Amino acid sequence: MTTEIPLTALDDALWEGLETAHWSSPATMVPRVLHRLWLAGPDARAEDCELLHCLVPEPGRPAPSAAHVALPLLLALATDPEMGRTRVPLTVLLARLLPADPALTGRYRSGALPLLADPDPAVRRAALPLAPDPATLLGLWRTEGEPSVRLALLRALALTGTTGARAVLAETLTEEHPALYVAAVHASAAFDPDLPVRHLRRVLTLLTDPALRPRFADVWYVPHRPDPLTREHLLWATYGLLAHRPDLQAAFPDELLAAADRTGDGALRREAVLLARHHAG
């Protein structure tokens, strides 16, 4: 391991009297988990990272005292290339913990910023909530080439609601990559609920083409979820965007069934039937 963690920082005695954000998780558990992660290195388990989410406070509450002690150690592990794939859940943890408390953000955000430029696309995706402002996200958008990170960036930019973000969404509506285009349609609905209606025909064409199905599952990741969304998830999300147009929403399952009949797409047919039952019930 290239990371050096002071053994004194992992001494249980230092954690006595500290608090986590959850009553069932004592602070003395935290150094044991950190030590286990450090010793395991690239063989560390994601389950151990999940145990450390006891440090994340409820919305609106300050970070618990144990989080202040644990953060330097979490940063050291997350930024260590030798931690392997465990760096992704560690970065997810940091992305939940740092923005939760201004005191933590101000003190430790600079140490987490290198994760936004990490060689691993999965780490870059997980680190996006650590971006300090919309301008940083826009800068990343201009330089990022990996489609899965670009899609996550697009969604993160949409949440800012800035003029720059809206310009990026408008540009991406001309995107040839099917998932990026559909993501732009979905994200734009927050500003213009009728935009998905105007783009519905092309969205349907892309989502019902069996050859394009893998291109959605390859790139559509959402925060705090390790696996990408499938085309089937996106069918339901698109259906939801039509709630203000009951006529189109009611016709949506039938459109999918017709496309499934044309292409022989059994997965599409199954999802269309489920959508039809949901709408009827």
GROMACS .gro file of C-alpha atoms in nm, residues 52-274:
model
  223
   52LEU     CA    1  -1.883   0.378   0.705
   53HIS     CA    2  -2.200   0.545   0.577
   54CYS     CA    3  -2.291   0.571   0.945
   55LEU     CA    4  -2.078   0.889   0.930
   56VAL     CA    5  -2.318   1.065   0.689
   57PRO     CA    6  -2.562   1.291   0.877
   58GLU     CA    7  -2.930   1.333   0.810
   59PRO     CA    8  -3.007   1.627   0.578
   60GLY     CA    9  -2.974   1.957   0.758
   61ARG     CA   10  -2.770   1.819   1.047
   62PRO     CA   11  -2.396   1.869   1.104
   63ALA     CA   12  -2.153   1.586   1.050
   64PRO     CA   13  -2.090   1.377   1.363
   65SER     CA   14  -1.764   1.411   1.550
   66ALA     CA   15  -1.634   1.077   1.420
   67ALA     CA   16  -1.660   1.205   1.063
   68HIS     CA   17  -1.414   1.486   1.135
   69VAL     CA   18  -1.156   1.234   1.255
   70ALA     CA   19  -1.223   0.980   0.978
   71LEU     CA   20  -1.216   1.215   0.679
   72PRO     CA   21  -0.837   1.246   0.633
   73LEU     CA   22  -0.812   0.867   0.640
   74LEU     CA   23  -1.100   0.825   0.395
   75LEU     CA   24  -0.937   1.071   0.156
   76ALA     CA   25  -0.606   0.888   0.178
   77LEU     CA   26  -0.771   0.558   0.090
   78ALA     CA   27  -0.995   0.695  -0.186
   79THR     CA   28  -0.705   0.866  -0.364
   80ASP     CA   29  -0.471   0.567  -0.339
   81PRO     CA   30  -0.456   0.383  -0.677
   82GLU     CA   31  -0.367   0.061  -0.497
   83MET     CA   32  -0.711   0.045  -0.337
   84GLY     CA   33  -0.848  -0.079  -0.671
   85ARG     CA   34  -1.222  -0.091  -0.726
   86THR     CA   35  -1.291  -0.009  -0.362
   87ARG     CA   36  -1.203   0.349  -0.451
   88VAL     CA   37  -1.544   0.387  -0.615
   89PRO     CA   38  -1.755   0.317  -0.302
   90LEU     CA   39  -1.508   0.521  -0.098
   91THR     CA   40  -1.556   0.814  -0.338
   92VAL     CA   41  -1.934   0.770  -0.318
   93LEU     CA   42  -1.902   0.796   0.060
   94LEU     CA   43  -1.694   1.113   0.032
   95ALA     CA   44  -1.944   1.260  -0.216
   96ARG     CA   45  -2.220   1.209   0.041
   97LEU     CA   46  -2.021   1.320   0.343
   98LEU     CA   47  -1.828   1.627   0.230
   99PRO     CA   48  -2.118   1.833   0.088
  100ALA     CA   49  -2.327   1.750   0.396
  101ASP     CA   50  -2.140   1.989   0.627
  102PRO     CA   51  -1.986   2.325   0.528
  103ALA     CA   52  -1.712   2.279   0.787
  104LEU     CA   53  -1.600   1.956   0.622
  105THR     CA   54  -1.638   2.100   0.273
  106GLY     CA   55  -1.418   2.399   0.345
  107ARG     CA   56  -1.147   2.194   0.510
  108TYR     CA   57  -1.123   1.886   0.290
  109ARG     CA   58  -1.273   1.957  -0.054
  110SER     CA   59  -0.938   2.056  -0.208
  111GLY     CA   60  -0.798   1.718  -0.112
  112ALA     CA   61  -1.085   1.545  -0.291
  113LEU     CA   62  -1.072   1.746  -0.615
  114PRO     CA   63  -0.811   1.519  -0.779
  115LEU     CA   64  -1.080   1.250  -0.787
  116LEU     CA   65  -1.260   1.455  -1.055
  117ALA     CA   66  -0.964   1.395  -1.287
  118ASP     CA   67  -0.893   1.037  -1.184
  119PRO     CA   68  -0.790   0.790  -1.458
  120ASP     CA   69  -1.080   0.560  -1.361
  121PRO     CA   70  -1.411   0.676  -1.520
  122ALA     CA   71  -1.609   0.513  -1.236
  123VAL     CA   72  -1.422   0.725  -0.982
  124ARG     CA   73  -1.477   1.040  -1.190
  125ARG     CA   74  -1.851   0.969  -1.205
  126ALA     CA   75  -1.872   0.911  -0.831
  127ALA     CA   76  -1.676   1.229  -0.757
  128LEU     CA   77  -1.903   1.470  -0.947
  129PRO     CA   78  -2.094   1.587  -0.633
  130LEU     CA   79  -1.757   1.709  -0.505
  131ALA     CA   80  -1.730   1.972  -0.780
  132PRO     CA   81  -1.728   2.311  -0.605
  133ASP     CA   82  -1.946   2.500  -0.853
  134PRO     CA   83  -2.124   2.484  -1.193
  135ALA     CA   84  -1.822   2.640  -1.363
  136THR     CA   85  -1.613   2.339  -1.261
  137LEU     CA   86  -1.873   2.103  -1.407
  138LEU     CA   87  -1.877   2.302  -1.731
  139GLY     CA   88  -1.498   2.280  -1.750
  140LEU     CA   89  -1.513   1.904  -1.701
  141TRP     CA   90  -1.781   1.879  -1.973
  142ARG     CA   91  -1.550   2.047  -2.224
  143THR     CA   92  -1.265   1.802  -2.162
  144GLU     CA   93  -1.439   1.473  -2.075
  145GLY     CA   94  -1.449   1.213  -2.351
  146GLU     CA   95  -1.591   0.902  -2.178
  147PRO     CA   96  -1.965   0.872  -2.260
  148SER     CA   97  -2.067   0.738  -1.918
  149VAL     CA   98  -1.897   1.030  -1.741
  150ARG     CA   99  -2.039   1.279  -1.992
  151LEU     CA  100  -2.388   1.148  -1.925
  152ALA     CA  101  -2.339   1.180  -1.548
  153LEU     CA  102  -2.196   1.529  -1.602
  154LEU     CA  103  -2.498   1.623  -1.810
  155ARG     CA  104  -2.733   1.521  -1.530
  156ALA     CA  105  -2.522   1.702  -1.270
  157LEU     CA  106  -2.519   2.018  -1.480
  158ALA     CA  107  -2.896   2.005  -1.525
  159LEU     CA  108  -2.939   2.015  -1.147
  160THR     CA  109  -2.756   2.350  -1.132
  161GLY     CA  110  -3.018   2.520  -1.350
  162THR     CA  111  -2.763   2.771  -1.478
  163THR     CA  112  -2.765   2.936  -1.817
  164GLY     CA  113  -2.450   2.744  -1.909
  165ALA     CA  114  -2.614   2.416  -1.813
  166ARG     CA  115  -2.919   2.490  -2.028
  167ALA     CA  116  -2.693   2.570  -2.321
  168VAL     CA  117  -2.518   2.235  -2.281
  169LEU     CA  118  -2.852   2.055  -2.272
  170ALA     CA  119  -2.965   2.234  -2.588
  171GLU     CA  120  -2.643   2.137  -2.765
  172THR     CA  121  -2.676   1.775  -2.652
  173LEU     CA  122  -3.021   1.750  -2.808
  174THR     CA  123  -2.829   1.723  -3.138
  175GLU     CA  124  -2.607   1.446  -2.997
  176GLU     CA  125  -2.576   1.129  -3.204
  177HIS     CA  126  -2.506   0.901  -2.907
  178PRO     CA  127  -2.856   0.769  -2.822
  179ALA     CA  128  -2.811   0.765  -2.443
  180LEU     CA  129  -2.670   1.118  -2.426
  181TYR     CA  130  -2.953   1.248  -2.642
  182VAL     CA  131  -3.221   1.077  -2.430
  183ALA     CA  132  -3.049   1.201  -2.114
  184ALA     CA  133  -3.066   1.557  -2.248
  185VAL     CA  134  -3.437   1.516  -2.320
  186HIS     CA  135  -3.505   1.382  -1.970
  187ALA     CA  136  -3.295   1.649  -1.796
  188SER     CA  137  -3.450   1.931  -1.999
  189ALA     CA  138  -3.797   1.837  -1.875
  190ALA     CA  139  -3.720   2.017  -1.547
  191PHE     CA  140  -3.711   2.346  -1.741
  192ASP     CA  141  -3.950   2.268  -2.023
  193PRO     CA  142  -4.207   1.992  -1.946
  194ASP     CA  143  -4.325   1.990  -2.307
  195LEU     CA  144  -3.979   1.925  -2.452
  196PRO     CA  145  -4.010   1.545  -2.409
  197VAL     CA  146  -4.340   1.566  -2.595
  198ARG     CA  147  -4.176   1.745  -2.887
  199HIS     CA  148  -3.894   1.487  -2.894
  200LEU     CA  149  -4.109   1.184  -2.817
  201ARG     CA  150  -4.095   1.033  -3.164
  202ARG     CA  151  -3.717   1.018  -3.176
  203VAL     CA  152  -3.695   0.902  -2.814
  204LEU     CA  153  -3.932   0.616  -2.895
  205THR     CA  154  -3.732   0.525  -3.204
  206LEU     CA  155  -3.409   0.502  -3.005
  207LEU     CA  156  -3.551   0.320  -2.703
  208THR     CA  157  -3.729   0.058  -2.914
  209ASP     CA  158  -3.435  -0.027  -3.142
  210PRO     CA  159  -3.298  -0.363  -3.016
  211ALA     CA  160  -2.955  -0.288  -3.162
  212LEU     CA  161  -2.924   0.022  -2.942
  213ARG     CA  162  -3.029  -0.142  -2.616
  214PRO     CA  163  -2.670  -0.211  -2.497
  215ARG     CA  164  -2.569   0.150  -2.560
  216PHE     CA  165  -2.797   0.261  -2.277
  217ALA     CA  166  -2.688  -0.005  -2.028
  218ASP     CA  167  -2.323   0.074  -2.098
  219VAL     CA  168  -2.334   0.438  -1.989
  220TRP     CA  169  -2.640   0.539  -1.785
  221TYR     CA  170  -2.519   0.550  -1.424
  222VAL     CA  171  -2.690   0.739  -1.142
  223PRO     CA  172  -2.544   0.846  -0.805
  224HIS     CA  173  -2.512   0.587  -0.529
  225ARG     CA  174  -2.599   0.298  -0.762
  226PRO     CA  175  -2.313   0.068  -0.871
  227ASP     CA  176  -2.484  -0.074  -1.181
  228PRO     CA  177  -2.608   0.124  -1.481
  229LEU     CA  178  -2.974   0.172  -1.559
  230THR     CA  179  -3.109  -0.042  -1.839
  231ARG     CA  180  -3.322   0.061  -2.134
  232GLU     CA  181  -3.619  -0.079  -1.943
  233HIS     CA  182  -3.561   0.167  -1.658
  234LEU     CA  183  -3.561   0.448  -1.911
  235LEU     CA  184  -3.891   0.337  -2.062
  236TRP     CA  185  -4.054   0.388  -1.723
  237ALA     CA  186  -3.879   0.722  -1.674
  238THR     CA  187  -3.999   0.841  -2.015
  239TYR     CA  188  -4.352   0.729  -1.933
  240GLY     CA  189  -4.334   0.939  -1.615
  241LEU     CA  190  -4.235   1.251  -1.810
  242LEU     CA  191  -4.568   1.233  -1.994
  243ALA     CA  192  -4.783   1.264  -1.681
  244HIS     CA  193  -4.902   1.613  -1.783
  245ARG     CA  194  -5.022   1.467  -2.115
  246PRO     CA  195  -5.257   1.182  -2.017
  247ASP     CA  196  -5.339   1.111  -2.382
  248LEU     CA  197  -4.975   1.045  -2.471
  249GLN     CA  198  -4.905   0.858  -2.150
  250ALA     CA  199  -5.201   0.626  -2.212
  251ALA     CA  200  -5.081   0.557  -2.567
  252PHE     CA  201  -4.720   0.498  -2.464
  253PRO     CA  202  -4.748   0.123  -2.379
  254ASP     CA  203  -4.930   0.059  -2.707
  255GLU     CA  204  -4.651   0.234  -2.898
  256LEU     CA  205  -4.399   0.006  -2.728
  257LEU     CA  206  -4.606  -0.306  -2.804
  258ALA     CA  207  -4.631  -0.211  -3.169
  259ALA     CA  208  -4.255  -0.161  -3.187
  260ALA     CA  209  -4.195  -0.493  -3.014
  261ASP     CA  210  -4.416  -0.668  -3.270
  262ARG     CA  211  -4.221  -0.509  -3.556
  263THR     CA  212  -3.878  -0.603  -3.420
  264GLY     CA  213  -3.950  -0.924  -3.230
  265ASP     CA  214  -3.805  -0.766  -2.915
  266GLY     CA  215  -3.925  -0.987  -2.630
  267ALA     CA  216  -3.775  -0.770  -2.354
  268LEU     CA  217  -3.952  -0.464  -2.491
  269ARG     CA  218  -4.281  -0.654  -2.512
  270ARG     CA  219  -4.255  -0.766  -2.147
  271GLU     CA  220  -4.192  -0.411  -2.029
  272ALA     CA  221  -4.473  -0.273  -2.244
  273VAL     CA  222  -4.717  -0.521  -2.090
  274LEU     CA  223  -4.605  -0.420  -1.740
   0.00000   0.00000   0.00000
